[in-house]
Short mmCIF file of C-alpha atoms and ligand atoms in Angstrom, two decimals:
data_model
loop_
_atom_site.label_atom_id
_atom_site.label_comp_id
_atom_site.label_asym_id
_atom_site.label_seq_id
_atom_site.Cartn_x
_atom_site.Cartn_y
_atom_site.Cartn_z
CA UNK A 1 -21.69 3.36 4.78
CA UNK A 2 -22.35 3.82 7.71
CA UNK A 3 -24.59 1.29 9.37
CA UNK A 4 -27.36 2.88 11.30
CA UNK A 5 -28.38 0.30 14.08
CA UNK A 6 -25.27 0.82 15.49
CA UNK A 7 -23.96 4.67 17.59
CA UNK A 8 -22.17 6.57 15.89
CA UNK A 9 -19.20 6.59 18.09
CA UNK A 10 -19.22 2.72 17.34
CA UNK A 11 -16.64 1.13 13.96
CA UNK A 12 -18.79 0.50 11.51
CA UNK A 13 -19.70 -2.64 11.04
CA UNK A 14 -17.27 -3.50 7.24
CA UNK A 15 -14.58 -1.95 6.24
CA UNK A 16 -15.27 0.94 3.92
CA UNK A 17 -12.28 3.24 2.20
CA UNK A 18 -13.27 6.92 2.03
CA UNK A 19 -11.80 7.55 -0.83
CA UNK A 20 -13.58 4.65 -2.58
CA UNK A 21 -16.74 5.33 -0.88
CA UNK A 22 -16.67 9.43 -1.56
CA UNK A 23 -15.66 8.60 -5.33
CA UNK A 24 -16.78 7.34 -8.48
CA UNK A 25 -13.95 4.91 -10.13
CA UNK A 26 -14.08 4.35 -13.78
CA UNK A 27 -15.06 1.09 -15.69
CA UNK A 28 -13.20 -0.85 -17.84
CA UNK A 29 -13.91 -3.96 -19.64
CA UNK A 30 -12.21 -7.47 -19.20
CA UNK A 31 -9.73 -8.77 -21.71
CA UNK A 32 -11.30 -11.44 -24.07
CA UNK A 33 -9.20 -11.04 -27.25
CA UNK A 34 -4.87 -10.83 -27.75
CA UNK A 35 -3.78 -7.17 -27.69
CA UNK A 36 -0.06 -6.11 -29.69
CA UNK A 37 0.93 -3.00 -27.24
CA UNK A 38 4.17 -1.19 -26.98
CA UNK A 39 3.61 -1.37 -23.32
CA UNK A 40 1.58 -3.50 -21.26
CA UNK A 41 1.61 -2.56 -17.55
CA UNK A 42 -0.07 -5.44 -14.68
CA UNK A 43 -1.60 -3.14 -11.95
CA UNK A 44 -3.66 -0.32 -12.24
CA UNK A 45 -3.12 1.40 -8.12
CA UNK A 46 -0.87 4.81 -8.22
CA UNK A 47 2.26 3.56 -10.26
CA UNK A 48 0.54 1.66 -12.57
CA UNK A 49 -1.73 4.68 -13.87
CA UNK A 50 0.75 7.48 -13.45
CA UNK A 51 2.78 5.15 -15.89
CA UNK A 52 0.46 4.82 -18.62
CA UNK A 53 -1.08 8.21 -18.42
CA UNK A 54 3.06 9.59 -19.35
CA UNK A 55 3.84 6.79 -21.99
CA UNK A 56 0.73 7.87 -23.32
CA UNK A 57 1.73 10.89 -23.42
CA UNK A 58 4.89 9.83 -24.99
CA UNK A 59 2.31 8.53 -28.06
CA UNK A 60 3.23 4.78 -27.20
CA UNK A 61 0.42 2.17 -27.31
CA UNK A 62 -0.40 2.02 -23.82
CA UNK A 63 -2.55 -1.46 -22.13
CA UNK A 64 -3.02 -1.78 -18.18
CA UNK A 65 -4.50 -4.15 -17.16
CA UNK A 66 -5.70 -5.21 -13.53
CA UNK A 67 -6.80 -8.22 -11.57
CA UNK A 68 -9.59 -6.87 -10.31
CA UNK A 69 -11.33 -2.89 -10.08
CA UNK A 70 -9.04 -0.36 -10.46
CA UNK A 71 -7.47 2.13 -7.50
CA UNK A 72 -8.77 -0.50 -5.55
CA UNK A 73 -5.75 -2.20 -3.69
CA UNK A 74 -3.71 -0.08 -1.56
CA UNK A 75 -3.17 3.71 -3.54
CA UNK A 76 -8.13 3.01 -2.84
CA UNK A 77 -6.57 2.48 1.15
CA UNK A 78 -3.96 4.87 1.47
CA UNK A 79 -3.62 7.86 3.95
CA UNK A 80 -2.74 9.78 0.60
CA UNK A 81 0.08 11.92 2.23
CA UNK A 82 2.34 13.61 -0.13
CA UNK A 83 5.47 13.62 1.58
CA UNK A 84 9.22 12.65 1.42
CA UNK A 85 8.91 13.20 5.20
CA UNK A 86 8.67 9.02 5.47
CA UNK A 87 8.88 8.61 9.36
CA UNK A 88 12.60 9.22 10.41
CA UNK A 89 14.87 7.67 7.76
CA UNK A 90 17.07 10.74 6.57
CA UNK A 91 19.79 9.89 9.36
CA UNK A 92 19.37 6.08 9.20
CA UNK A 93 20.07 6.44 4.91
CA UNK A 94 22.96 8.32 5.57
CA UNK A 95 24.49 5.97 7.00
CA UNK A 96 24.09 3.08 5.18
CA UNK A 97 24.03 5.04 1.64
CA UNK A 98 25.46 8.54 2.24
CA UNK A 99 25.36 11.49 2.10
CA UNK A 100 25.05 11.66 -1.78
CA UNK A 101 22.37 8.81 -2.48
CA UNK A 102 19.97 9.59 0.27
CA UNK A 103 19.58 13.09 -0.81
CA UNK A 104 19.06 11.37 -4.09
CA UNK A 105 15.70 9.56 -2.69
CA UNK A 106 14.85 12.62 -1.38
CA UNK A 107 15.11 14.54 -4.67
CA UNK A 108 13.44 11.59 -5.76
CA UNK A 109 10.35 11.82 -4.42
CA UNK A 110 10.77 16.16 -3.89
CA UNK A 111 9.78 15.96 -7.45
CA UNK A 112 7.59 13.26 -7.54
CA UNK A 113 5.44 15.84 -4.66
CA UNK A 114 6.40 18.78 -7.00
CA UNK A 115 5.16 16.44 -10.23
CA UNK A 116 1.47 15.81 -8.26
CA UNK A 117 1.04 19.61 -7.56
CA UNK A 118 2.10 20.83 -11.30
CA UNK A 119 -0.80 17.96 -12.75
CA UNK A 120 -3.12 19.37 -10.26
CA UNK A 121 -2.75 22.63 -10.59
CA UNK A 122 -2.33 22.87 -14.44
CA UNK A 123 -6.04 20.47 -15.09
CA UNK A 124 -7.42 21.81 -12.12
CA UNK A 125 -7.86 18.48 -11.42
CA UNK A 126 -10.76 19.08 -7.65
CA UNK A 127 -9.13 16.53 -5.06
CA UNK A 128 -8.85 18.55 -2.24
CA UNK A 129 -4.98 18.65 -2.78
CA UNK A 130 -3.68 21.07 -0.01
CA UNK A 131 -0.08 22.13 1.24
CA UNK A 132 0.54 20.82 4.53
CA UNK A 133 3.43 20.87 6.29
CA UNK A 134 4.56 17.97 7.91
CA UNK A 135 5.41 16.41 11.26
CA UNK A 136 7.38 13.65 12.54
CA UNK A 137 6.43 13.90 16.67
CA UNK A 138 7.76 12.22 20.01
CA UNK A 139 6.32 11.72 23.11
CA UNK A 140 9.52 9.48 24.60
CA UNK A 141 12.41 10.62 26.57
CA UNK A 142 14.43 7.83 24.33
CA UNK A 143 13.03 9.22 21.09
CA UNK A 144 13.58 13.34 21.61
CA UNK A 145 17.34 12.11 20.45
CA UNK A 146 16.48 10.01 17.85
CA UNK A 147 14.37 13.52 16.07
CA UNK A 148 17.00 15.67 16.72
CA UNK A 149 19.50 13.41 14.91
CA UNK A 150 16.76 13.39 12.11
CA UNK A 151 16.76 17.10 11.58
CA UNK A 152 20.71 17.39 11.62
CA UNK A 153 20.85 14.58 8.82
CA UNK A 154 17.31 17.90 7.18
CA UNK A 155 20.12 20.03 7.99
CA UNK A 156 23.03 18.37 6.18
CA UNK A 157 20.52 17.51 2.66
CA UNK A 158 18.64 20.93 2.93
CA UNK A 159 15.65 19.49 3.11
CA UNK A 160 13.84 22.77 4.50
CA UNK A 161 11.86 22.22 7.95
CA UNK A 162 13.25 22.79 11.90
CA UNK A 163 13.16 21.04 15.25
CA UNK A 164 10.02 21.88 17.51
CA UNK A 165 9.38 21.06 21.45
CA UNK A 166 5.48 21.39 20.52
CA UNK A 167 3.97 20.13 17.45
CA UNK A 168 0.38 21.90 16.38
CA UNK A 169 -1.48 19.52 17.77
CA UNK A 170 -4.39 19.71 20.55
CA UNK A 171 -2.49 16.77 22.92
CA UNK A 172 1.55 17.62 24.63
CA UNK A 173 4.18 16.23 22.38
CA UNK A 174 7.85 16.26 23.47
CA UNK A 175 10.09 17.85 20.27
CA UNK A 176 9.14 17.31 16.74
CA UNK A 177 10.34 17.38 13.48
CA UNK A 178 8.84 18.97 10.67
CA UNK A 179 8.92 19.46 6.64
CA UNK A 180 7.60 22.00 5.30
CA UNK A 181 5.62 22.63 2.18
CA UNK A 182 4.06 18.92 1.70
CA UNK A 183 0.59 17.92 0.89
CA UNK A 184 -2.44 15.68 0.87
CA UNK A 185 -5.28 15.42 -1.54
CA UNK A 186 -7.75 12.30 -2.36
CA UNK A 187 -6.14 10.64 -4.55
CA UNK A 188 -9.20 8.16 -6.19
CA UNK A 189 -9.97 11.81 -8.42
CA UNK A 190 -6.51 12.33 -9.17
CA UNK A 191 -5.81 9.25 -10.31
CA UNK A 192 -9.43 8.85 -12.33
CA UNK A 193 -8.25 11.93 -14.55
CA UNK A 194 -5.18 10.70 -15.44
CA UNK A 195 -7.27 7.60 -16.65
CA UNK A 196 -9.67 9.21 -18.54
CA UNK A 197 -6.75 11.90 -20.05
CA UNK A 198 -4.95 8.51 -20.86
CA UNK A 199 -8.06 6.39 -22.63
CA UNK A 200 -9.91 9.61 -23.95
CA UNK A 201 -6.82 11.11 -25.80
CA UNK A 202 -4.54 8.99 -26.31
CA UNK A 203 -5.68 6.60 -26.89
CA UNK A 204 -4.27 3.50 -24.07
CA UNK A 205 -5.78 0.98 -22.79
CA UNK A 206 -7.26 -0.85 -19.87
CA UNK A 207 -8.66 -3.72 -19.25
CA UNK A 208 -10.33 -5.22 -15.29
CA UNK A 209 -10.49 -8.15 -13.97
CA UNK A 210 -7.61 -9.76 -15.95
CA UNK A 211 -5.19 -11.64 -13.83
CA UNK A 212 -1.51 -11.88 -15.85
CA UNK A 213 -0.54 -15.33 -15.14
CA UNK A 214 2.44 -15.83 -17.15
CA UNK A 215 4.65 -13.77 -19.09
CA UNK A 216 8.12 -15.39 -21.90
CA UNK A 217 10.93 -13.33 -22.21
CA UNK A 218 11.80 -12.02 -24.99
CA UNK A 219 11.53 -9.03 -27.52
CA UNK A 220 8.77 -8.13 -27.17
CA UNK A 221 7.88 -9.99 -24.47
CA UNK A 222 4.65 -12.25 -23.84
CA UNK A 223 2.13 -11.94 -21.62
CA UNK A 224 -0.35 -14.72 -20.58
CA UNK A 225 -3.93 -14.01 -19.01
CA UNK A 226 -5.64 -16.59 -16.96
CA UNK A 227 -8.37 -16.65 -20.05
CA UNK A 228 -5.58 -17.69 -22.28
CA UNK A 229 -5.87 -14.47 -24.00
CA UNK A 230 -1.71 -13.17 -24.60
CA UNK A 231 -0.60 -9.41 -24.61
CA UNK A 232 2.52 -8.82 -27.27
CA UNK A 233 4.20 -5.86 -25.81
CA UNK A 234 7.69 -4.17 -26.32
CA UNK A 235 7.67 -3.70 -22.39
CA UNK A 236 6.38 -5.38 -19.97
CA UNK A 237 6.33 -3.50 -16.39
CA UNK A 238 5.02 -4.53 -13.07
CA UNK A 239 2.83 -2.28 -11.10
CA UNK A 240 1.24 -4.79 -9.06
CA UNK A 241 2.33 -4.54 -5.51
CA UNK A 242 4.07 -7.24 -5.06
CA UNK A 243 5.69 -8.19 -8.75
CA UNK A 244 4.01 -10.79 -10.93
CA UNK A 245 6.58 -12.66 -12.29
CA UNK A 246 9.67 -13.08 -10.08
CA UNK A 247 11.71 -13.09 -13.45
CA UNK A 248 15.03 -13.86 -10.81
CA UNK A 249 14.63 -10.81 -8.68
CA UNK A 250 13.85 -13.32 -5.35
CA UNK A 251 11.50 -10.49 -4.38
CA UNK A 252 9.43 -12.76 -2.39
CA UNK A 253 12.14 -13.61 0.17
CA UNK A 254 13.37 -9.39 -0.09
CA UNK A 255 9.92 -7.75 1.10
CA UNK A 256 7.31 -8.15 3.79
CA UNK A 257 3.93 -7.23 3.46
CA UNK A 258 2.17 -5.33 6.53
CA UNK A 259 -0.57 -4.27 7.04
CA UNK A 260 -1.53 -0.87 9.25
CA UNK A 261 -5.81 0.47 9.83
CA UNK A 262 -7.44 3.36 9.55
CA UNK A 263 -10.25 4.99 11.20
CA UNK A 264 -12.12 8.04 9.58
CA UNK A 265 -14.00 10.07 12.41
CA UNK A 266 -15.19 13.66 13.53
CA UNK A 267 -13.66 14.80 16.58
CA UNK A 268 -15.05 17.19 19.30
CA UNK A 269 -11.59 19.45 19.27
CA UNK A 270 -10.19 20.69 15.93
CA UNK A 271 -7.59 19.44 14.65
CA UNK A 272 -5.28 21.72 13.22
CA UNK A 273 -3.20 21.94 9.84
CA UNK A 274 -0.36 19.62 8.93
CA UNK A 275 -0.39 15.70 8.58
CA UNK A 276 1.46 14.36 11.97
CA UNK A 277 3.73 10.33 12.38
CA UNK A 278 4.45 10.06 15.58
CA UNK A 279 7.80 8.49 16.12
CA UNK A 280 6.97 6.04 18.50
CA UNK A 281 5.01 3.18 18.73
CA UNK A 282 2.49 2.41 18.56
CA UNK A 283 2.67 4.64 15.18
CA UNK A 284 -0.23 7.51 15.23
CA UNK A 285 -0.50 8.98 11.60
CA UNK A 286 -2.72 12.29 11.84
CA UNK A 287 -3.89 14.26 9.66
CA UNK A 288 -7.29 15.93 8.22
CA UNK A 289 -9.85 15.57 5.46
CA UNK A 290 -12.93 16.57 4.34
CA UNK A 291 -15.76 14.92 3.26
CA UNK A 292 -18.83 16.82 1.62
CA UNK A 293 -18.05 19.12 3.73
CA UNK A 294 -17.88 17.87 6.58
CA UNK A 295 -14.50 17.50 8.52
CA UNK A 296 -12.53 14.49 9.78
CA UNK A 297 -10.00 12.99 10.96
CA UNK A 298 -7.99 10.46 9.93
CA UNK A 299 -6.19 8.54 12.13
CA UNK A 300 -3.33 5.25 11.24
CA UNK A 301 -1.17 3.08 12.92
CA UNK A 302 -0.91 -0.88 14.65
CA UNK A 303 0.93 -1.64 11.89
CA UNK A 304 2.11 -5.30 12.04
CA UNK A 305 2.57 -8.04 9.43
CA UNK A 306 0.22 -9.53 7.28
CA UNK A 307 -1.26 -12.66 9.41
CA UNK A 308 0.41 -12.16 12.41
CA UNK A 309 -1.59 -10.06 13.73
CA UNK A 310 -3.78 -10.18 16.94
CA UNK A 311 -7.09 -10.38 16.40
CA UNK A 312 -7.28 -7.19 13.64
CA UNK A 313 -10.31 -5.68 15.15
CA UNK A 314 -8.39 -4.95 17.94
CA UNK A 315 -6.27 -2.78 16.13
CA UNK A 316 -9.90 0.00 15.21
CA UNK A 317 -10.20 -0.94 18.77
CA UNK A 318 -6.56 0.73 19.73
CA UNK A 319 -7.20 3.40 17.19
CA UNK A 320 -10.50 4.21 18.52
CA UNK A 321 -9.14 4.57 22.16
CA UNK A 322 -6.73 6.79 20.80
CA UNK A 323 -8.79 9.18 19.21
CA UNK A 324 -11.51 9.73 21.64
CA UNK A 325 -8.35 10.36 24.44
CA UNK A 326 -6.74 13.34 22.23
CA UNK A 327 -8.76 14.28 20.33
CA UNK A 328 -12.83 13.08 21.74
CA UNK A 329 -14.66 11.42 18.71
CA UNK A 330 -18.13 12.14 17.53
CA UNK A 331 -18.91 10.07 15.64
CA UNK A 332 -17.21 6.86 13.32
CA UNK A 333 -17.53 7.16 9.81
CA UNK A 334 -15.44 4.84 8.37
CA UNK A 335 -12.79 1.87 8.80
CA UNK A 336 -10.14 0.07 6.12
CA UNK A 337 -6.55 -0.46 6.57
CA UNK A 338 -4.34 -1.37 3.88
CA UNK A 339 -1.17 -3.52 2.42
CA UNK A 340 2.16 -2.46 2.15
CA UNK A 341 5.26 -3.69 0.63
CA UNK A 342 8.89 -3.32 2.74
CA UNK A 343 12.24 -3.83 0.97
CA UNK A 344 15.04 -5.63 2.93
CA UNK A 345 16.98 -1.52 3.28
CA UNK A 346 13.36 0.05 3.35
CA UNK A 347 13.78 1.85 -0.53
CA UNK A 348 12.25 0.51 -3.37
CA UNK A 349 12.65 -1.35 -6.60
CA UNK A 350 11.82 0.59 -9.52
CA UNK A 351 13.52 -0.39 -12.72
CA UNK A 352 15.48 -3.27 -14.82
CA UNK A 353 14.94 -6.65 -12.47
CA UNK A 354 17.51 -8.72 -14.87
CA UNK A 355 20.52 -6.33 -16.99
CA UNK A 356 19.79 -9.03 -20.35
CA UNK A 357 15.94 -8.62 -19.69
CA UNK A 358 16.26 -5.30 -19.98
CA UNK A 359 12.17 -4.16 -21.61
CA UNK A 360 11.07 -5.89 -18.33
CA UNK A 361 11.07 -3.52 -15.24
CA UNK A 362 9.77 -4.00 -11.88
CA UNK A 363 8.26 -1.12 -9.31
CA UNK A 364 7.32 -2.33 -5.69
CA UNK A 365 8.01 -1.77 -2.25
CA UNK A 366 7.49 1.94 -1.07
CA UNK A 367 6.73 1.72 2.00
CA UNK A 368 3.62 3.15 3.60
CA UNK A 369 5.05 6.04 1.23
CA UNK A 370 3.58 5.34 -2.43
CA UNK A 371 1.70 8.33 -3.04
CA UNK A 372 5.00 9.77 -3.60
CA UNK A 373 7.09 7.05 -4.23
CA UNK A 374 5.13 5.38 -6.99
CA UNK A 375 4.81 8.36 -8.59
CA UNK A 376 8.39 8.98 -8.23
CA UNK A 377 8.43 5.07 -9.44
CA UNK A 378 6.37 5.66 -12.37
CA UNK A 379 8.24 9.65 -13.54
CA UNK A 380 11.44 6.82 -13.55
CA UNK A 381 10.42 4.15 -15.56
CA UNK A 382 8.90 6.64 -18.28
CA UNK A 383 12.47 7.78 -18.92
CA UNK A 384 14.06 4.60 -18.85
CA UNK A 385 11.41 3.33 -21.96
CA UNK A 386 12.17 6.40 -23.62
CA UNK A 387 15.86 5.48 -23.15
CA UNK A 388 16.46 8.83 -20.75
CA UNK A 389 19.02 9.27 -18.27
CA UNK A 390 18.00 9.55 -14.53
CA UNK A 391 20.14 10.35 -12.03
CA UNK A 392 18.19 7.63 -9.53
CA UNK A 393 18.25 4.75 -11.76
CA UNK A 394 20.92 3.22 -10.55
CA UNK A 395 19.64 4.28 -6.34
CA UNK A 396 16.27 2.24 -7.05
CA UNK A 397 17.90 -0.27 -9.48
CA UNK A 398 16.41 -3.97 -8.26
CA UNK A 399 19.13 -5.27 -8.49
CA UNK A 400 21.38 -3.55 -5.72
CA UNK A 401 22.48 -5.12 -3.37
CA UNK A 402 23.79 -3.26 0.08
CA UNK A 403 25.01 -6.24 1.80
CA UNK A 404 25.45 -5.05 5.30
CA UNK A 405 22.54 -3.63 6.73
CA UNK A 406 20.55 -6.42 4.66
CA UNK A 407 21.89 -9.36 4.91
CA UNK A 408 20.96 -9.90 8.08
CA UNK A 409 17.52 -9.68 7.38
CA UNK A 410 17.15 -11.30 4.69
CA UNK A 411 18.41 -13.55 6.69
CA UNK A 412 15.74 -13.59 9.76
CA UNK A 413 12.42 -12.27 7.24
CA UNK A 414 14.33 -15.55 5.06
CA UNK A 415 14.03 -17.63 8.65
CA UNK A 416 10.64 -16.21 9.87
CA UNK A 417 8.61 -16.99 6.39
CA UNK A 418 10.31 -20.69 7.09
CA UNK A 419 9.02 -20.08 11.05
CA UNK A 420 5.23 -19.80 8.31
CA UNK A 421 5.11 -22.71 6.57
CA UNK A 422 6.48 -24.92 9.27
CA UNK A 423 4.52 -23.17 11.98
CA UNK A 424 0.93 -22.52 10.14
CA UNK A 425 1.27 -27.21 9.07
CA UNK A 426 1.54 -27.90 12.60
CA UNK A 427 -0.63 -25.16 13.86
CA UNK A 428 -3.47 -26.04 16.74
CA UNK A 429 -6.80 -26.06 15.21
CA UNK A 430 -9.72 -24.16 17.54
CA UNK A 431 -13.40 -25.15 16.41
CA UNK A 432 -15.07 -27.45 14.41
CA UNK A 433 -17.17 -25.39 11.65
CA UNK A 434 -20.75 -26.27 13.13
CA UNK A 435 -19.38 -24.53 16.52
CA UNK A 436 -19.06 -21.02 14.49
CA UNK A 437 -21.47 -17.60 14.88
CA UNK A 438 -22.96 -15.07 12.18
CA UNK A 439 -19.76 -13.39 10.76
CA UNK A 440 -18.18 -15.63 12.67
CA UNK A 441 -14.57 -17.05 10.88
CA UNK A 442 -11.66 -19.40 11.54
CA UNK A 443 -9.22 -22.22 11.38
CA UNK A 444 -11.16 -25.43 11.75
CA UNK A 445 -10.77 -29.27 10.86
CA UNK A 446 -12.67 -30.53 7.23
CA UNK A 447 -12.04 -34.03 5.76
CA UNK A 448 -9.61 -34.10 8.80
CA UNK A 449 -7.83 -31.80 7.49
CA UNK A 450 -6.81 -27.80 8.14
CA UNK A 451 -9.10 -25.59 6.65
CA UNK A 452 -10.55 -21.70 7.45
CA UNK A 453 -13.89 -21.62 7.70
CA UNK A 454 -16.71 -18.80 7.72
CA UNK A 455 -20.28 -18.64 8.71
CA UNK A 456 -21.66 -15.27 6.69
CA UNK A 457 -24.44 -13.16 7.95
CA UNK A 458 -27.33 -15.74 6.12
CA UNK A 459 -26.65 -18.29 8.03
CA UNK A 460 -24.15 -20.73 5.26
CA UNK A 461 -20.88 -21.88 5.60
CA UNK A 462 -18.31 -20.76 3.46
CA UNK A 463 -14.83 -24.08 4.04
CA UNK A 464 -12.33 -22.66 1.27
CA UNK A 465 -8.71 -25.10 1.83
CA UNK A 466 -6.53 -22.92 4.37
CA UNK A 467 -2.66 -23.83 2.11
CA UNK A 468 -1.99 -20.54 -0.16
CA UNK A 469 -1.67 -21.22 -3.62
CA UNK A 470 1.56 -18.90 -3.99
CA UNK A 471 4.10 -21.24 -2.34
CA UNK A 472 1.67 -23.37 0.20
CA UNK A 473 2.05 -21.21 3.10
CA UNK A 474 -1.07 -21.43 6.15
CA UNK A 475 -3.19 -18.44 5.57
CA UNK A 476 -4.91 -17.16 9.51
CA UNK A 477 -8.05 -15.28 9.82
CA UNK A 478 -8.71 -11.45 9.53
CA UNK A 479 -11.60 -10.79 11.74
CA UNK A 480 -11.27 -7.30 10.70
CA UNK A 481 -12.03 -8.16 6.93
CA UNK A 482 -13.15 -10.88 6.67
CA UNK A 483 -9.79 -12.25 4.75
CA UNK A 484 -7.88 -15.00 5.18
CA UNK A 485 -4.37 -13.57 4.80
CA UNK A 486 -1.29 -15.41 4.30
CA UNK A 487 2.17 -14.30 6.83
CA UNK A 488 4.39 -15.54 3.88
CA UNK A 489 3.96 -12.68 1.23
CA UNK A 490 0.96 -11.18 1.86
CA UNK A 491 -1.68 -12.77 -0.40
CA UNK A 492 -5.01 -11.97 0.34
CA UNK A 493 -8.59 -14.22 -0.15
CA UNK A 494 -11.74 -13.54 0.95
CA UNK A 495 -13.80 -15.91 2.89
CA UNK A 496 -15.39 -17.06 -0.14
CA UNK A 497 -11.65 -17.90 -1.17
CA UNK A 498 -10.97 -15.92 -4.17
CA UNK A 499 -8.07 -13.37 -4.48
CA UNK A 500 -8.03 -9.89 -3.47
CA UNK A 501 -4.59 -9.39 -3.71
CA UNK A 502 -1.52 -11.12 -4.63
CA UNK A 503 1.30 -12.58 -5.46
CA UNK A 504 -1.03 -15.43 -5.31
CA UNK A 505 -2.56 -16.01 -8.33
CA UNK A 506 -5.09 -18.79 -8.28
CA UNK A 507 -7.74 -18.63 -5.84
CA UNK A 508 -8.13 -21.17 -2.01
CA UNK A 509 -9.49 -24.14 -3.05
CA UNK A 510 -12.91 -24.28 -1.60
CA UNK A 511 -14.02 -27.18 0.69
CA UNK A 512 -17.71 -26.17 1.20
CA UNK A 513 -20.02 -25.55 -0.78
CA UNK A 514 -18.47 -27.80 -3.51
FE1 LIG B 601 3.35 -16.58 -0.18
FE2 LIG B 601 1.32 -17.52 0.65
S1 LIG B 601 1.52 -15.60 -0.16
S2 LIG B 601 3.26 -18.39 -0.20
#
């Protein structure tokens, strides 16, 4: 965990999520034979695990597969706020979708929060669950009005809350909107309970290090894994962050990936009850937690499009500076980052990918609010698979197209991807591989071509082809995490080229050592 050679107030040398470091996560084998099930779920984060739990409980034969380790993607790297307060969203949603649809969005998230709370209490899951009020605060004159408008939206939607001047933070605020009785927890013990129950009580099958590479539609549908095994199933559900298969949904054009950064610190000033996020940029998100009886504060923010940021360590430094100024940092215990997907209209895509393939479903695009929205997705998918109606079906339908606000973004996002495709190809080459110091990575020229090089702690050079194996954009070096990140759709690769996050399924080509 901590590098003891560094002063305590320095950033830890390596990124590590405190949720993962402080919990034990069960392991599961690789799939090594063909299987037949009722439901195949791809992706073992909060939506995949909760869906597997719910559908197993319904008596269905479920297989959950994960390309890497379960709960090790965004779910293991979240701030773990369980809230329907998704930044400033309700006033904007009312103007885009109307009051009725916006109320449904709130209700879906409120129900998800209620489901988690009830499950924790019913099964006495020890996961540091606590009910907290959620605050969006501002220190900018420009945002006071926006917060007042957001609170008017709360009133119109009958969301329990308040508009106040001073949030209960140890630094001044100009205004804040409060949403009452939200919650926070450690997602790993909670989801581990769901996993154990699904496997031990309901016979759910889980396979890790098992990548789905293609699918044959039909009834049943067939998934093919990288090793060539088949999973035949009546339903296929993609909960793999970026849908593992596009299925005509054009998700690559309709979503973009954003990375955000988190520090877990011990502070000099006491931290109040509540979860907080600033309305204005740079975003600052704050909450407390307890690790082995010790209180810590999570300071998160600095989000940017994946693969398009400044030197990523600067994002951690900016959070550290904020923490020092506002809370006084005694010790930095963990640092890590997370990736989220944002859809064109900011609503997630949950449901059938196409009307002629009703047995292929996706759940993705939770912005930064996957604890609630990922759970809402599982609750909706359970209904769709078991043939029940849900009031949220139309709102989250992946095939929707809200032309007005979306169209402009659609064009801009596509242009952005094209831009990165072209500029990545033409981009400057900054270094020769021989010039790299220990623990340094950069775009280099190798064998006359653009390549990515990293010199590890032992002095060994690793050179990969920087052409993303998804759709051919050029990956960029992320020095905070020591990864190669793709600016087009957010695929991430280790310095050895292994896939860490999709949509890419194949590793980067290794140039050296061969
Ligand atoms: Fe799509 Fe890289 S993630 S091209």
